[in-house]
Coordinates of C-alpha atoms in Angstrom, one line a residue:
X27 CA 180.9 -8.8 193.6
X28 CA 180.7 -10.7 197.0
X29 CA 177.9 -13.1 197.3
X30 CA 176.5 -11.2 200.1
X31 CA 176.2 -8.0 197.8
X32 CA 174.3 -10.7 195.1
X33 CA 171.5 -11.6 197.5
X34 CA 171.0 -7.9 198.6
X35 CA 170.4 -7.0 194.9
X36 CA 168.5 -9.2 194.1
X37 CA 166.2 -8.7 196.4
X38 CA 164.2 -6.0 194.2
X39 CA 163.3 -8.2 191.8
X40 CA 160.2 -9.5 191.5
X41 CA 159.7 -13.0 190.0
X42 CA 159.3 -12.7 186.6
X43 CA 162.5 -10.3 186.5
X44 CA 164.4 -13.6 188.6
X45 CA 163.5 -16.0 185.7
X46 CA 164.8 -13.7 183.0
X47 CA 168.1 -12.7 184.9
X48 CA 169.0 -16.4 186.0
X49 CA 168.4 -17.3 182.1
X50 CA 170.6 -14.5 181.4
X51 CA 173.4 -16.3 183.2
X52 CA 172.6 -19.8 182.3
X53 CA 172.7 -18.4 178.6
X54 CA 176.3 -17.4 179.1
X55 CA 177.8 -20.1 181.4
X56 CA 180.1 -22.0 178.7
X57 CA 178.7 -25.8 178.1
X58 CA 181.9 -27.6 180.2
X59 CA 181.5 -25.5 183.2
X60 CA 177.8 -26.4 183.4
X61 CA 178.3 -29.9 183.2
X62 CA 181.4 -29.7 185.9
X63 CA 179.3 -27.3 188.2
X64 CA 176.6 -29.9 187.3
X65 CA 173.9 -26.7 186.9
X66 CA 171.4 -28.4 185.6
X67 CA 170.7 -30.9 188.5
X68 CA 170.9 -28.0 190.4
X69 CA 168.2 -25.9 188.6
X70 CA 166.0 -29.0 188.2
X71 CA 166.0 -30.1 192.0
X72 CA 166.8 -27.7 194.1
X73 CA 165.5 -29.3 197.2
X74 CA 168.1 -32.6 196.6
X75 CA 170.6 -29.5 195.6
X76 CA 170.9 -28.4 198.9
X77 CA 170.3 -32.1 200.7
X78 CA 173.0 -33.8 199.2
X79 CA 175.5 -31.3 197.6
X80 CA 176.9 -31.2 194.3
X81 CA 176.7 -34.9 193.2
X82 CA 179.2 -35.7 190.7
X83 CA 178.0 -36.4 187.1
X84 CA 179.3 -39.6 185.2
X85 CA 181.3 -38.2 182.8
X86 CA 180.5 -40.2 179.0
X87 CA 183.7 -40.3 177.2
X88 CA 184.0 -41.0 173.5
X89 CA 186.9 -43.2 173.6
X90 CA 186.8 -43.3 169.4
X91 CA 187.2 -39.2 169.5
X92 CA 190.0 -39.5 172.9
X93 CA 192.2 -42.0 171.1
X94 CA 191.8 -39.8 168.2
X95 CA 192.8 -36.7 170.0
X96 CA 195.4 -38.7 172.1
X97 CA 197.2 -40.2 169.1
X98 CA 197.4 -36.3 166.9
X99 CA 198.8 -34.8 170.2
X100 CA 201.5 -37.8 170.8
X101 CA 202.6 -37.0 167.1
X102 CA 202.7 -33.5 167.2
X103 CA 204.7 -33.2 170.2
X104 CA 207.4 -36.1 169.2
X105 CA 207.6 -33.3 166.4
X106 CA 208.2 -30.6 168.9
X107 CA 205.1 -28.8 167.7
X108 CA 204.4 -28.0 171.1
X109 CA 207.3 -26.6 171.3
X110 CA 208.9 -24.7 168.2
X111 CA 206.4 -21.9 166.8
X112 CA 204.9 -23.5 163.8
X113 CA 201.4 -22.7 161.9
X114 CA 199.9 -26.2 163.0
X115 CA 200.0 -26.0 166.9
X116 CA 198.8 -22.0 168.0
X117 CA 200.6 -20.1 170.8
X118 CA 198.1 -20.6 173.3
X119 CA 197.8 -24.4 172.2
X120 CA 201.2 -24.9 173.2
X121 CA 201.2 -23.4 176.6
X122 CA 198.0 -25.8 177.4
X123 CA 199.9 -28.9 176.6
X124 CA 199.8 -29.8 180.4
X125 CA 196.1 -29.4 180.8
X126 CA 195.9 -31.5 177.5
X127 CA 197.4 -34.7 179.4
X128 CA 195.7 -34.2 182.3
X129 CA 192.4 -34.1 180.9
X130 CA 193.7 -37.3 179.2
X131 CA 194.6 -39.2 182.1
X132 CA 191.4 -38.1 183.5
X133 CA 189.4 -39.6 180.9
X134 CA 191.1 -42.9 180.3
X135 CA 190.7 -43.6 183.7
X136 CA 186.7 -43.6 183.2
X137 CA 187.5 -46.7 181.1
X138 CA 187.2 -49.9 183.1
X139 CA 190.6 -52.3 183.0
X140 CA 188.0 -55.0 182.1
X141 CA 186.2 -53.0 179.7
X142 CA 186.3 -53.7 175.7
X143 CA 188.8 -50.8 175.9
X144 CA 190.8 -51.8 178.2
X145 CA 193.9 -53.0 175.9
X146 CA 193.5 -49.8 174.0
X147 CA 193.4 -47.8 177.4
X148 CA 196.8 -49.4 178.2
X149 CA 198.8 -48.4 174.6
X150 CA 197.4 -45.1 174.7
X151 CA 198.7 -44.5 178.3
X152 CA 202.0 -46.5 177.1
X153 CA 201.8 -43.7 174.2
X154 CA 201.7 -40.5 176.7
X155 CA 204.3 -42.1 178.9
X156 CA 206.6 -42.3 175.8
X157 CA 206.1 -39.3 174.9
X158 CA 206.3 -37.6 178.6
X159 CA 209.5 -39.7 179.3
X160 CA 211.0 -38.4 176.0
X161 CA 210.9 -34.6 177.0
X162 CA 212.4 -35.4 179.5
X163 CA 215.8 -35.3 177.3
X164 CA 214.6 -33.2 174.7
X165 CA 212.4 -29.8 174.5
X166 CA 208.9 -31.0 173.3
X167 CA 206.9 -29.0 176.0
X168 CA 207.8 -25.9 177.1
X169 CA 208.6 -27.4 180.8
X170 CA 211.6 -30.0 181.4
X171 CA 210.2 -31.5 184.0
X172 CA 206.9 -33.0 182.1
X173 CA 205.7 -35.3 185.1
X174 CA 206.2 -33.0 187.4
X175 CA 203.8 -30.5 185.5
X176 CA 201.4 -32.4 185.2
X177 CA 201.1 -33.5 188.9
X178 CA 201.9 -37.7 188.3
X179 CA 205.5 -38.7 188.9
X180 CA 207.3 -40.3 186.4
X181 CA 207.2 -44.1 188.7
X182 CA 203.5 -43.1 189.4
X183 CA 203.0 -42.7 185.7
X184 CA 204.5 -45.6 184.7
X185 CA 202.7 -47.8 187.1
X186 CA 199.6 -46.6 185.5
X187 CA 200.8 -48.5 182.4
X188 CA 202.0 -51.4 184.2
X189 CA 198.6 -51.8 186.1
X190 CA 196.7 -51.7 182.6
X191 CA 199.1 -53.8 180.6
X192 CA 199.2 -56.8 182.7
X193 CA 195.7 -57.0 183.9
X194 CA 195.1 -59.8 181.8
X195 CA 198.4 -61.8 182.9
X196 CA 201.5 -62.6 181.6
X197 CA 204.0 -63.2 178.3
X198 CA 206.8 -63.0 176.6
X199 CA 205.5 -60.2 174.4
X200 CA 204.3 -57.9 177.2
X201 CA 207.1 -58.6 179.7
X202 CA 209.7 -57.8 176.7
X203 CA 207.8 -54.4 175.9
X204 CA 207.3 -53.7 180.1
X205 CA 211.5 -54.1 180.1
X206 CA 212.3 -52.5 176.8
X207 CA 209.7 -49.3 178.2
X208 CA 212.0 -49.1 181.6
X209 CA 215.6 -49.5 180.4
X210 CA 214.5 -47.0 177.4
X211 CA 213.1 -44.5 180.0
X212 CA 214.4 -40.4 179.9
X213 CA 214.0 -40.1 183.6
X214 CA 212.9 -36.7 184.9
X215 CA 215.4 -34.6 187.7
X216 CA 213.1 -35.9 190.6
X217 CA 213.7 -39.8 188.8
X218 CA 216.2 -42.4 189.2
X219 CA 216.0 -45.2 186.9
X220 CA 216.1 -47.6 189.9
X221 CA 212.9 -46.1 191.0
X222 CA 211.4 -47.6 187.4
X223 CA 213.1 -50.8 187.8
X224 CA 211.3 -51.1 191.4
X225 CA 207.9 -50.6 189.3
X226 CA 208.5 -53.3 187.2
X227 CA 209.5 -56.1 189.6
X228 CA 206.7 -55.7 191.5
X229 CA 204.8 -56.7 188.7
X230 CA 206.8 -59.9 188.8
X231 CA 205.3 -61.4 191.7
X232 CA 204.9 -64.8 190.2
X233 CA 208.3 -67.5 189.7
X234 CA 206.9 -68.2 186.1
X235 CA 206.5 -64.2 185.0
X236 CA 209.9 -64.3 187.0
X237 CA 211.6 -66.7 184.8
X238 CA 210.4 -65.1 181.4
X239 CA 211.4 -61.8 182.1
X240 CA 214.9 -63.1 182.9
X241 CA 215.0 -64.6 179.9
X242 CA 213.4 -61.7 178.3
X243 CA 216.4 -59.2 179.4
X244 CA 218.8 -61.8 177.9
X245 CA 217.7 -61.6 174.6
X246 CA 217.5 -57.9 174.8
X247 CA 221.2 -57.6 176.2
X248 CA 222.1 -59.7 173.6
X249 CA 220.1 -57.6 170.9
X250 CA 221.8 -54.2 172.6
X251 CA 225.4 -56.1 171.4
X252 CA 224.0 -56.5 168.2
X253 CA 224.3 -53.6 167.3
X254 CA 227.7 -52.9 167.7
X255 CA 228.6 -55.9 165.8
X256 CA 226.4 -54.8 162.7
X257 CA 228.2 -51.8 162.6
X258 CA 231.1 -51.9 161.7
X259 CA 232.5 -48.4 162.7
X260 CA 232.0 -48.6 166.1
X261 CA 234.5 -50.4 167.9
X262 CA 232.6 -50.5 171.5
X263 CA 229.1 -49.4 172.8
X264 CA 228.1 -45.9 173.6
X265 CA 227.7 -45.1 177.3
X266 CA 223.2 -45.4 176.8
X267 CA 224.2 -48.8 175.0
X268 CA 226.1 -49.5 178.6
X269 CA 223.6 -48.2 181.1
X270 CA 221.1 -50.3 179.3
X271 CA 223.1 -53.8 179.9
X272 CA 223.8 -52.8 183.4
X273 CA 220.1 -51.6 184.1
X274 CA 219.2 -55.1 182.9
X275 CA 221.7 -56.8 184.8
X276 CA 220.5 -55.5 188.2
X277 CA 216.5 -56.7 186.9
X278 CA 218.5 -60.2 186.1
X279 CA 220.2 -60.5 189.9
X280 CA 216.8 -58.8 191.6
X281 CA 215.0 -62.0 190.0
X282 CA 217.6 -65.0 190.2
X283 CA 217.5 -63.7 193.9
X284 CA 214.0 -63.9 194.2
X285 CA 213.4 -67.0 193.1
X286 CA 216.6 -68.4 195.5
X287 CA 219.3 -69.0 192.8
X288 CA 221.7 -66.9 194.4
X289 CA 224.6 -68.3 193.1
X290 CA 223.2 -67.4 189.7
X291 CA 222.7 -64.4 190.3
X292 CA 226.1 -63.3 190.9
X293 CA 227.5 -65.1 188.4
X294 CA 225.5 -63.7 185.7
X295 CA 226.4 -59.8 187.1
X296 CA 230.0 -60.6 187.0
X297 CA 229.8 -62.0 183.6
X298 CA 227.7 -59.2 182.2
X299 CA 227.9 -56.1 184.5
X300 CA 230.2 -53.8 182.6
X301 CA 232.6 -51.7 184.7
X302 CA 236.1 -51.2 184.0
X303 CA 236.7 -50.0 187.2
X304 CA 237.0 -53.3 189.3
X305 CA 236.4 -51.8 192.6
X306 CA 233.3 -49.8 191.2
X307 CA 232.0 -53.1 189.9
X308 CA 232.9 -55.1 193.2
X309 CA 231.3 -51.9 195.5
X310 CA 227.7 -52.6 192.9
X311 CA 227.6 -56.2 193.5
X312 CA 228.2 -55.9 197.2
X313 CA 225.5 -53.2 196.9
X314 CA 222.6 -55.5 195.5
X315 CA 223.8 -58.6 197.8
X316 CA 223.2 -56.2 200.9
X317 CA 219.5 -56.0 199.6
X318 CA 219.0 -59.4 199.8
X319 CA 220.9 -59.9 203.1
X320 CA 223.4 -62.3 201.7
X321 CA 225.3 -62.5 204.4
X322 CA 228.3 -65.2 204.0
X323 CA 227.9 -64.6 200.7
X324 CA 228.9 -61.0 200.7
X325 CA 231.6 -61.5 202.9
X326 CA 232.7 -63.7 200.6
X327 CA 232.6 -61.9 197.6
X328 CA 234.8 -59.2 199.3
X329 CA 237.3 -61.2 200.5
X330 CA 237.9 -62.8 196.7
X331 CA 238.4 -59.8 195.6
X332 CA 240.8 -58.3 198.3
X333 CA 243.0 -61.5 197.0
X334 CA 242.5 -60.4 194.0
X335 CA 244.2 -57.1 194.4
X336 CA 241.4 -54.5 194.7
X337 CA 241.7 -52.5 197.1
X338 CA 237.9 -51.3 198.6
X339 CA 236.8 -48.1 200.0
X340 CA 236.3 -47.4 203.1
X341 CA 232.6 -48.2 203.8
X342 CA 233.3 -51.6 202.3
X343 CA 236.0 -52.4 205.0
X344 CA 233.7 -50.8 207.5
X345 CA 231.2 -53.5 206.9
X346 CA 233.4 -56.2 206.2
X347 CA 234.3 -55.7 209.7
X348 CA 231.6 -55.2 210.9
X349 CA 230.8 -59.1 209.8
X350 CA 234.1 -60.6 210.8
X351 CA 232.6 -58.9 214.8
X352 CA 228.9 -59.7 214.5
X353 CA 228.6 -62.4 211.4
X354 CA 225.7 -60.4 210.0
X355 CA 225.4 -57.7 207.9
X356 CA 224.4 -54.0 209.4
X357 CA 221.3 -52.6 209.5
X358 CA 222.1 -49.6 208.2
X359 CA 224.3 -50.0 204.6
X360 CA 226.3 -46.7 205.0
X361 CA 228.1 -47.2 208.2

């Protein structure tokens, strides 16, 4: 019925047949649609109603029941019970996943980052982000692409955490668990893993959180080794061992450089990066000195390893040129 053909009916009605038919409808207008349609402000001032619109109302959350809620759906679905018919998660349960986590996010964020919550606000939205990042490799929700069905990217997402878990500062702890969370990240199709490594660093504004997180990626390098030497059937790492070493390499170079120890920086890539492919790992290297605008340095890095023997491609020579003419590097990186 259009609301033109309401206001005609209703015209015949006198006024006590108005006050039985609009509590007729309030009667069967579910509870959460009355407090998002805020009805009752509207019923009990009519005349503010109309002057001022819908005014939101502050929504109270009962962070002991939302934790609750949050920490049964993050097990269930690292079970793949949202997933997999089972008898503990129905049909239609399962299909609702996505409204589940926004309804989530949407109530965490009513929490303060200087409330008495706030910590727990922060490892339950760690907890989501796990879990989100995780289906992103595996079927735990019926869509593959988890961020993108629930309308946050995965980056976007992440800062969310980020922004929570180091409101009060920084230390080793929390820097270790901010790195471990990137490097261990399933990134979605729309993702690349450099796009979470740019949401860390910017958290590293400061050249003491700088200086602990380098340190930080060191000991977790070294703890990825580890674990080829405790076992003693595999002979070298896996290829996820490998991307994790050389996703914490690039954090290592991206902070030396920041903090002006350049020379550091490429020392401790060459030591560490792992490439077998020497032209590969000379064409990286050059990449992340371009970022910095290392001029001489570059140029020099190119030319040891021409006398080495490596041969680059042709982009490389392109811009080696191109600072042998000019003695800068180009604006643009792919010439």
């Amino acid at each position: 019925m259009l609301i033109t053909e309401l206001r005609e009916i209703i015209k015949k009605y006198n006024e006590d047949e108005l006050r039985y038919l609009i509590s007729e409808i309030y009667k069967s207008i579910p509870k959460k649609l009355k407090d998002e349609k805020n009805l009752d402000y509207l019923i009990s001032d009519l005349s503010s109603y109309k002057q001022n619109g819908a005014v939101k109302k502050e929504k109270n959350v009962d962070f002991g029941q939302l934790k609750a809620d949050i920490i049964l759906f993050c097990t269930l679905a690292q079970n793949s019970l949202y997933f997999a018919p089972n008898r503990i998660v129905h049909k239609n349960e399962r299909s609702k996943w996505r409204f589940k986590v926004k309804a989530f996010v949407k109530d965490l964020d009513t929490f303060k980052m200087t409330s008495p919550e706030g910590m727990e606000v922060a490892q339950l939205y760690e907890m989501l982000y796990k879990v989100l990042s995780k289906a992103c490799g595996e079927y735990l929700f019926p869509s593959t692409d988890p961020f993108s069905a629930i309308g946050i990217s995965q980056p976007d997402f992440l800062d969310r955490v980020f922004i929570r878990k180091y409101v009060d500062g920084f230390n080793e702890k929390n820097i270790k668990s901010g790195i471990e969370l990137v490097i261990n990240s399933v990134v979605d199709s729309e993702t690349l893993p450099i796009s979470l490594i740019n949401v860390f660093l910017q958290y590293m504004k400061t050249n003491d959180a700088r200086i602990i997180a380098i340190e930080q990626c060191k000991i977790t390098i070294d703890e990825i080794k580890s674990l080829k030497s405790n076992d003693k059937k595999k002979k070298e790492l896996d290829f996820y061992q490998i991307d994790k070493i050389n996703n914490l390499v690039e954090i290592v170079f991206r902070l030396y450089a920041k903090l002006g120890e350049i020379e550091e920086a490429i020392s401790f890539f060459k030591k560490n990066y792992i490439e077998r492919d020497k032209e590969v790992l000379l064409y990286v290297l050059l990449e992340l000195m371009y970022l910095y605008k290392l001029d001489n340095l570059w140029r020099r890095e190119y030319e040891l390893a021409v006398n080495k023997g490596i041969k680059p491609r042709k982009m490389l020579e392109k811009m080696y040129n191109y600072v042998l003419e000019n003695g800068v590097l180009p604006e643009e990186y792919y010439l």
